Short mmCIF file of C-alpha atoms and ligand atoms in Angstrom, two decimals:
data_model
loop_
_atom_site.label_atom_id
_atom_site.label_comp_id
_atom_site.label_asym_id
_atom_site.label_seq_id
_atom_site.Cartn_x
_atom_site.Cartn_y
_atom_site.Cartn_z
CA MET A 256 -16.71 6.60 0.60
CA GLN A 257 -18.12 4.61 3.21
CA ILE A 258 -16.28 1.27 4.03
CA GLY A 259 -18.95 -0.66 6.14
CA LYS A 260 -19.46 1.53 8.94
CA LEU A 261 -15.91 3.77 8.26
CA LYS A 262 -16.29 7.01 6.75
CA ILE A 263 -13.15 8.40 4.56
CA ASP A 264 -13.15 11.99 4.20
CA THR A 265 -10.51 11.70 1.66
CA PRO A 266 -10.33 8.51 -1.00
CA VAL A 267 -7.08 8.69 -1.27
CA LEU A 268 -5.34 5.29 0.00
CA LEU A 269 -1.63 4.51 0.39
CA ALA A 270 -0.93 0.84 -1.28
CA PRO A 271 0.30 -1.82 0.85
CA MET A 272 3.60 -2.37 -0.52
CA SER A 273 5.97 -4.99 1.23
CA GLY A 274 8.84 -4.11 2.11
CA ILE A 275 8.13 -0.32 2.24
CA SER A 276 4.55 -0.15 3.96
CA ASP A 277 5.60 0.27 7.58
CA TYR A 278 5.06 2.10 10.22
CA PRO A 279 7.67 5.31 9.16
CA PHE A 280 6.68 5.19 5.62
CA ARG A 281 2.93 5.04 6.48
CA MET A 282 2.82 7.59 9.22
CA LEU A 283 4.25 10.24 6.60
CA CYS A 284 2.04 9.53 4.01
CA LYS A 285 -0.53 10.17 6.42
CA ASN A 286 0.45 13.32 7.43
CA TYR A 287 0.37 14.63 3.69
CA GLY A 288 -3.02 13.31 3.52
CA ALA A 289 -3.42 9.70 3.15
CA GLY A 290 -7.08 8.67 3.97
CA ILE A 291 -6.70 5.59 4.89
CA VAL A 292 -2.96 3.78 5.07
CA TYR A 293 -2.28 -0.48 5.08
CA SER A 294 0.39 -2.40 6.27
CA GLU A 295 2.07 -4.59 3.79
CA PHE A 296 0.46 -8.07 3.60
CA VAL A 297 1.20 -10.83 6.09
CA SER A 298 1.35 -14.26 6.06
CA ALA A 299 -2.15 -15.85 7.83
CA HIS A 300 0.45 -18.94 9.00
CA GLY A 301 2.82 -16.52 10.30
CA ILE A 302 0.05 -14.72 12.29
CA ILE A 303 -1.36 -18.11 13.31
CA ARG A 304 1.82 -19.37 14.27
CA GLU A 305 2.37 -15.80 16.16
CA ASN A 306 5.83 -15.44 14.59
CA ALA A 307 7.21 -12.71 16.32
CA LYS A 308 8.88 -11.21 12.70
CA THR A 309 5.11 -11.49 11.32
CA LEU A 310 3.88 -10.28 14.26
CA SER A 311 5.67 -7.07 14.21
CA MET A 312 4.71 -6.27 10.50
CA ILE A 313 0.98 -5.57 12.16
CA ARG A 314 1.61 -3.67 15.09
CA PHE A 315 0.93 0.28 14.30
CA SER A 316 0.18 2.66 16.22
CA GLU A 317 -3.57 4.43 17.33
CA ALA A 318 -2.23 7.77 15.04
CA GLU A 319 -2.05 5.73 11.56
CA ARG A 320 -5.98 5.29 12.21
CA PRO A 321 -7.91 4.23 9.71
CA ILE A 322 -5.60 1.24 8.95
CA GLY A 323 -5.95 -1.67 7.02
CA ILE A 324 -4.02 -4.60 7.71
CA GLN A 325 -3.84 -6.96 4.66
CA ILE A 326 -3.53 -10.75 5.16
CA PHE A 327 -2.93 -13.50 2.71
CA GLY A 328 -3.44 -17.42 2.35
CA ASP A 329 -4.89 -20.81 0.91
CA SER A 330 -6.75 -22.08 3.54
CA PRO A 331 -10.38 -20.62 4.44
CA GLU A 332 -9.79 -21.89 7.93
CA VAL A 333 -6.39 -20.38 8.34
CA MET A 334 -7.34 -17.17 6.91
CA ALA A 335 -10.50 -17.02 9.18
CA GLU A 336 -8.21 -17.70 12.49
CA ALA A 337 -5.67 -15.00 11.46
CA ALA A 338 -8.41 -13.01 10.98
CA ARG A 339 -9.86 -13.40 14.60
CA PHE A 340 -6.31 -13.22 15.90
CA ILE A 341 -5.90 -9.78 14.51
CA LYS A 342 -9.21 -8.56 15.73
CA GLN A 343 -8.44 -9.35 19.07
CA LYS A 344 -4.70 -8.67 19.39
CA PHE A 345 -5.10 -4.94 17.22
CA ARG A 346 -8.43 -4.45 16.54
CA PRO A 347 -7.42 -2.54 13.01
CA ASP A 348 -10.19 -0.51 11.04
CA ILE A 349 -9.97 -3.01 8.50
CA ILE A 350 -8.96 -6.40 7.27
CA ASP A 351 -7.58 -6.46 3.66
CA ILE A 352 -7.41 -9.77 1.66
CA ASN A 353 -4.60 -10.08 -0.83
CA TYR A 354 -6.08 -11.83 -4.03
CA GLY A 355 -3.04 -9.66 -5.91
CA CYS A 356 0.59 -11.07 -4.83
CA PRO A 357 1.88 -12.51 -8.47
CA VAL A 358 4.89 -13.37 -6.43
CA PRO A 359 5.53 -17.46 -7.71
CA LYS A 360 6.74 -17.89 -3.98
CA VAL A 361 3.23 -16.80 -2.90
CA THR A 362 1.20 -18.26 -5.59
CA LYS A 363 2.99 -21.93 -6.10
CA ARG A 364 1.06 -22.52 -2.53
CA GLY A 365 -2.02 -21.30 -3.60
CA ALA A 366 -2.05 -17.78 -1.90
CA GLY A 367 -2.55 -14.48 -2.91
CA SER A 368 -3.41 -14.00 -6.84
CA ALA A 369 -4.07 -17.97 -7.39
CA ALA A 370 -7.35 -17.42 -5.81
CA LEU A 371 -7.86 -15.69 -9.28
CA ARG A 372 -7.88 -19.11 -10.87
CA ASP A 373 -10.26 -20.49 -8.58
CA LEU A 374 -13.39 -18.33 -7.83
CA ASN A 375 -14.82 -20.68 -5.59
CA LEU A 376 -11.34 -20.94 -3.10
CA MET A 377 -12.11 -17.27 -3.41
CA ASP A 378 -15.75 -17.13 -2.37
CA GLU A 379 -14.69 -19.90 0.84
CA ILE A 380 -11.67 -17.36 1.81
CA SER A 381 -13.65 -14.33 1.24
CA SER A 382 -16.47 -15.71 3.35
CA ALA A 383 -14.67 -17.61 6.05
CA VAL A 384 -12.91 -14.54 6.90
CA VAL A 385 -16.31 -11.95 6.84
CA GLU A 386 -17.69 -14.71 8.93
CA ALA A 387 -14.69 -15.07 11.80
CA VAL A 388 -14.78 -11.08 12.03
CA PRO A 389 -18.07 -9.77 11.70
CA LYS A 390 -17.62 -6.25 13.51
CA ILE A 391 -15.03 -5.26 11.30
CA PRO A 392 -14.98 -4.66 7.32
CA VAL A 393 -13.33 -7.45 5.42
CA THR A 394 -12.02 -5.91 1.84
CA VAL A 395 -10.25 -7.01 -0.99
CA LYS A 396 -7.04 -6.28 -3.10
CA MET A 397 -6.87 -7.80 -6.25
CA ARG A 398 -5.75 -8.18 -10.12
CA ALA A 399 -8.06 -8.43 -12.89
CA GLY A 400 -7.09 -12.08 -13.59
CA TRP A 401 -4.22 -14.69 -13.75
CA GLU A 402 -4.01 -13.71 -17.57
CA LYS A 403 -5.62 -11.98 -20.44
CA SER A 404 -7.59 -14.60 -21.94
CA ARG A 405 -9.17 -15.48 -18.27
CA ILE A 406 -10.44 -11.69 -16.80
CA ILE A 407 -12.81 -12.18 -13.96
CA ILE A 408 -14.18 -8.60 -13.67
CA PRO A 409 -16.55 -7.99 -12.98
CA GLU A 410 -18.13 -11.57 -12.14
CA ALA A 411 -15.59 -12.02 -8.84
CA GLY A 412 -16.55 -9.05 -7.60
CA VAL A 413 -20.15 -9.94 -7.66
CA ARG A 414 -19.61 -12.97 -6.02
CA LEU A 415 -17.16 -10.53 -3.18
CA GLU A 416 -20.03 -8.53 -2.52
CA GLN A 417 -22.07 -11.49 -2.04
CA CYS A 418 -19.45 -13.15 0.46
CA GLY A 419 -20.12 -9.63 2.33
CA ILE A 420 -17.11 -8.20 1.38
CA LYS A 421 -17.19 -4.58 2.04
CA ALA A 422 -15.09 -2.50 -0.78
CA ILE A 423 -12.91 -3.74 -3.20
CA THR A 424 -9.43 -2.49 -4.60
CA LEU A 425 -8.93 -3.72 -8.29
CA HIS A 426 -4.95 -3.26 -9.79
CA PRO A 427 -6.13 -3.98 -13.42
CA ARG A 428 -3.19 -6.27 -14.55
CA THR A 429 -3.05 -9.68 -14.72
CA VAL A 430 -1.00 -11.86 -12.80
CA LYS A 431 0.84 -12.62 -16.03
CA GLN A 432 1.72 -9.12 -16.96
CA SER A 433 3.41 -8.56 -13.43
CA TYR A 434 4.16 -5.02 -13.83
CA GLY A 435 4.37 -4.72 -17.76
CA GLY A 436 1.81 -2.55 -19.99
CA SER A 437 -0.68 -0.59 -18.46
CA ALA A 438 -3.12 -1.19 -15.87
CA ASP A 439 -6.27 -1.61 -17.82
CA TRP A 440 -8.73 1.11 -16.50
CA ASP A 441 -11.67 0.08 -18.57
CA LEU A 442 -11.92 -2.61 -16.04
CA ILE A 443 -11.88 -0.68 -12.98
CA ARG A 444 -15.31 0.76 -14.76
CA GLU A 445 -16.78 -2.79 -15.50
CA LEU A 446 -16.31 -3.41 -11.90
CA LYS A 447 -17.80 -0.24 -10.42
CA MET A 448 -20.90 -0.57 -12.51
CA ALA A 449 -21.60 -4.42 -11.65
CA VAL A 450 -21.39 -4.01 -7.55
CA GLU A 451 -22.92 -1.77 -4.79
CA ILE A 452 -20.13 -1.86 -2.31
CA PRO A 453 -17.17 1.11 -3.06
CA VAL A 454 -14.31 0.26 -5.46
CA ILE A 455 -11.09 1.78 -5.29
CA GLY A 456 -8.94 2.24 -8.28
CA ASN A 457 -5.49 1.11 -8.49
CA GLY A 458 -2.72 1.21 -10.85
CA ASP A 459 -0.39 3.71 -12.69
CA ILE A 460 -1.33 7.03 -11.19
CA LYS A 461 1.77 8.97 -11.08
CA SER A 462 -0.09 12.55 -10.57
CA ALA A 463 -3.51 14.07 -9.46
CA ALA A 464 -3.95 14.61 -13.27
CA ASP A 465 -3.58 11.08 -13.64
CA MET A 466 -6.12 10.60 -10.68
CA GLN A 467 -8.75 12.73 -12.43
CA ILE A 468 -8.43 10.72 -15.31
CA MET A 469 -9.28 7.80 -13.47
CA LEU A 470 -12.29 9.23 -11.11
CA ASP A 471 -13.67 10.40 -14.69
CA GLN A 472 -13.25 7.30 -16.83
CA THR A 473 -14.44 5.04 -14.22
CA GLN A 474 -16.18 6.73 -11.53
CA CYS A 475 -14.72 4.52 -8.88
CA ASP A 476 -15.09 5.59 -5.61
CA GLY A 477 -11.71 6.33 -4.51
CA VAL A 478 -8.10 5.43 -5.54
CA MET A 479 -5.20 4.23 -4.31
CA ILE A 480 -1.39 5.06 -4.77
CA GLY A 481 1.66 2.89 -4.66
CA ARG A 482 4.56 2.98 -6.66
CA ALA A 483 4.12 7.19 -7.26
CA ALA A 484 4.43 7.21 -3.14
CA LEU A 485 7.99 6.07 -3.07
CA GLY A 486 10.25 8.84 -1.80
CA ASN A 487 7.17 11.47 -2.60
CA PRO A 488 4.75 11.62 0.23
CA PHE A 489 4.02 14.74 -0.97
CA ILE A 490 1.51 13.32 -3.67
CA PHE A 491 -1.14 12.78 -1.22
CA ARG A 492 -0.96 16.83 -0.28
CA GLU A 493 -1.69 17.12 -4.57
CA LEU A 494 -4.26 14.68 -4.87
CA GLU A 495 -6.23 15.59 -1.27
CA ALA A 496 -6.33 19.02 -2.98
CA VAL A 497 -7.48 18.14 -6.66
CA PHE A 498 -9.71 15.50 -4.65
CA GLU A 499 -11.58 18.20 -2.70
CA GLY A 500 -11.57 20.54 -5.62
CA GLN A 501 -9.17 22.76 -4.86
CA PRO A 502 -5.90 23.54 -6.73
CA ALA A 503 -2.90 21.56 -6.76
CA PRO A 504 -0.23 22.79 -4.39
CA PRO A 505 3.03 23.28 -6.33
CA PRO A 506 5.41 20.32 -6.27
CA PRO A 507 8.09 19.53 -3.63
CA THR A 508 11.09 21.69 -3.79
CA VAL A 509 14.39 19.94 -3.30
CA LEU A 510 14.63 20.97 0.02
CA GLU A 511 11.41 19.68 1.29
CA GLN A 512 12.12 16.28 -0.19
CA ALA A 513 15.89 16.56 1.16
CA ASN A 514 14.40 17.07 4.83
CA LEU A 515 11.82 14.72 4.50
CA CYS A 516 14.18 11.93 3.29
CA GLN A 517 16.15 12.90 6.46
CA LYS A 518 13.26 12.61 8.28
CA HIS A 519 12.51 9.46 7.01
CA LEU A 520 15.98 8.15 8.29
CA GLN A 521 15.75 9.53 12.02
CA MET A 522 11.95 7.62 12.77
CA GLN A 523 13.56 4.70 10.76
CA ILE A 524 16.18 4.49 13.32
CA GLU A 525 13.83 5.14 16.31
CA TYR A 526 11.67 2.44 15.07
CA ARG A 527 14.13 -0.23 14.32
CA GLY A 528 17.41 1.29 15.97
CA GLU A 529 20.90 2.55 14.21
CA THR A 530 21.50 -0.84 12.01
CA VAL A 531 18.18 -1.87 10.76
CA GLY A 532 16.95 1.54 10.83
CA SER A 533 19.48 3.01 8.39
CA ASN A 534 19.48 -0.10 6.44
CA MET A 535 15.86 -0.02 5.72
CA MET A 536 16.45 3.35 4.32
CA ARG A 537 19.07 2.42 1.72
CA LYS A 538 16.69 1.91 -1.12
CA HIS A 539 14.76 5.15 -0.15
CA PHE A 540 17.47 7.44 -0.80
CA GLY A 541 17.36 6.59 -4.35
CA TRP A 542 13.76 7.51 -4.24
CA TYR A 543 13.83 10.74 -2.55
CA LEU A 544 17.13 12.39 -4.12
CA LYS A 545 16.62 13.04 -7.67
CA ASN A 546 16.08 15.63 -10.57
CA PHE A 547 18.54 18.08 -9.34
CA PRO A 548 22.37 18.40 -10.36
CA GLY A 549 24.28 16.50 -8.56
CA ALA A 550 21.64 14.04 -7.16
CA ALA A 551 23.27 10.86 -8.48
CA THR A 552 26.41 11.47 -6.45
CA TYR A 553 24.65 12.08 -3.19
CA ARG A 554 22.75 9.34 -3.83
CA ASN A 555 25.63 6.85 -4.35
CA ARG A 556 27.52 8.15 -1.12
CA LEU A 557 24.41 7.43 1.00
CA VAL A 558 23.91 4.03 -0.22
CA MET A 559 27.52 3.06 0.54
CA ALA A 560 27.02 5.26 3.64
CA GLU A 561 28.50 2.98 6.27
CA ASN A 562 26.37 4.30 9.06
CA HIS A 563 23.64 5.93 10.22
CA ASN A 564 26.03 9.17 11.30
CA GLN A 565 27.49 9.12 7.72
CA MET A 566 24.22 9.27 6.13
CA PHE A 567 23.00 11.79 8.33
CA ALA A 568 26.26 14.24 7.20
CA ILE A 569 25.60 13.77 3.83
CA LEU A 570 22.02 14.53 4.12
CA GLU A 571 23.24 18.04 5.95
CA GLU A 572 25.49 18.68 2.91
CA VAL A 573 22.05 17.80 0.70
CA ILE A 574 20.25 20.16 2.79
CA SER A 575 22.53 23.18 2.73
CA TYR A 576 23.21 22.65 -1.14
CA ALA A 577 19.22 22.70 -1.59
CA ASN A 578 19.17 25.86 0.58
CA GLN A 579 21.33 27.73 -1.86
CA LEU A 580 19.08 26.84 -5.02
C1 FMN B 100 7.48 -2.87 -3.61
C2 FMN B 100 6.28 -3.15 -3.83
C3 FMN B 100 5.44 -4.05 -2.58
C4 FMN B 100 4.41 -4.60 -2.91
N1 FMN B 100 3.69 -4.76 -2.19
C5 FMN B 100 2.09 -5.51 -2.19
C6 FMN B 100 1.60 -5.99 -0.75
O1 FMN B 100 2.33 -6.69 0.06
N2 FMN B 100 0.28 -6.53 -1.18
C7 FMN B 100 -0.04 -5.79 -2.42
O2 FMN B 100 -1.72 -5.73 -2.24
N3 FMN B 100 0.17 -5.22 -2.96
C8 FMN B 100 1.66 -5.21 -3.17
N4 FMN B 100 2.18 -4.17 -4.34
C9 FMN B 100 1.18 -3.64 -5.33
C10 FMN B 100 0.55 -2.29 -5.13
O3 FMN B 100 0.16 -2.08 -3.85
C11 FMN B 100 0.20 -2.06 -6.06
O4 FMN B 100 -1.23 -2.11 -6.50
C12 FMN B 100 0.98 -1.82 -7.18
O5 FMN B 100 2.08 -1.26 -7.01
C13 FMN B 100 0.08 -0.91 -8.40
O6 FMN B 100 -0.18 0.37 -8.15
P1 FMN B 100 0.84 1.71 -8.34
O7 FMN B 100 0.72 1.84 -9.86
O8 FMN B 100 0.62 2.82 -7.91
O9 FMN B 100 2.28 1.34 -7.82
C14 FMN B 100 3.66 -4.17 -4.27
C15 FMN B 100 3.87 -3.42 -5.05
C16 FMN B 100 5.25 -2.75 -4.82
C17 FMN B 100 5.79 -1.75 -6.17
#
């Protein structure tokens, strides 16, 4: 897959996920084969105000390349200024525009998926960002429409391509649907047939078999994985192998999962310090430690642990238990 001038060997991408897609998680997914990683969505207003917390969400390491930084906002001018700022300060490989976030706090202000109700605004934001950073490919991640009666695929795709957008990731649910029901992969196919730029299919891929079905059904150029990577960066080695026509490696053992969980904790602490890093890990424990006898007890103890030392001690117990399986 080629996005602008950027060539991607394995178009199996890690999705932007707010509160999840930080440096440690992105690195783990990259190490297991993710072809592009994305930051979580970042407010364009926060960027141009140079808000320290916002800018900390953009910072990345060279080892993460190719990386996309995702921005959201309601105004073409602010989005363009934010893109220029990111280009100058961070030089990511891709700038991605979020037209998919369904969270009311974001859409009420006209940002995220609000643009799905106003294709003229979508054109204006997209063109402004493309013009602001002519040397960086600008991509879009979007939902299929605001509600079932207002599906905007494929029309929006054709318009985005005309604005100079270099690839589109489609999560084919509506905003109203949130995460209910299932993603309508036929819409990915409709989009693929309507545009020349790469189309990345997203939504409900949980395994290499799912990926294969999506690729066959939609002819999309790449796939993006969100929830299935939680506690399971290993999924990228499976998807990468199958994408390249090789047999899928066996699923991770409990020992591998426990070791990776410990490594993730270590990376969080190095990245954010002992207190914040270990607190950030609490939600991940439940995703890593499951599907083995006694997992629930370990999970509960980890979530209740008072500090990182206790967490490491419990994880050592899990590892020695897993060694005996
Ligand atoms: C916790 C969480 C946070 C998310 N944050 C973002 C985000 O910041 N930007 C975005 O475009 N999508 C975000 N998404 C949506 C995902 O990128 C993806 O489109 C969606 O989960 C569907 O893919 P999946 O079925 O592989 O999970 C988020 C999803 C989850 C579960």
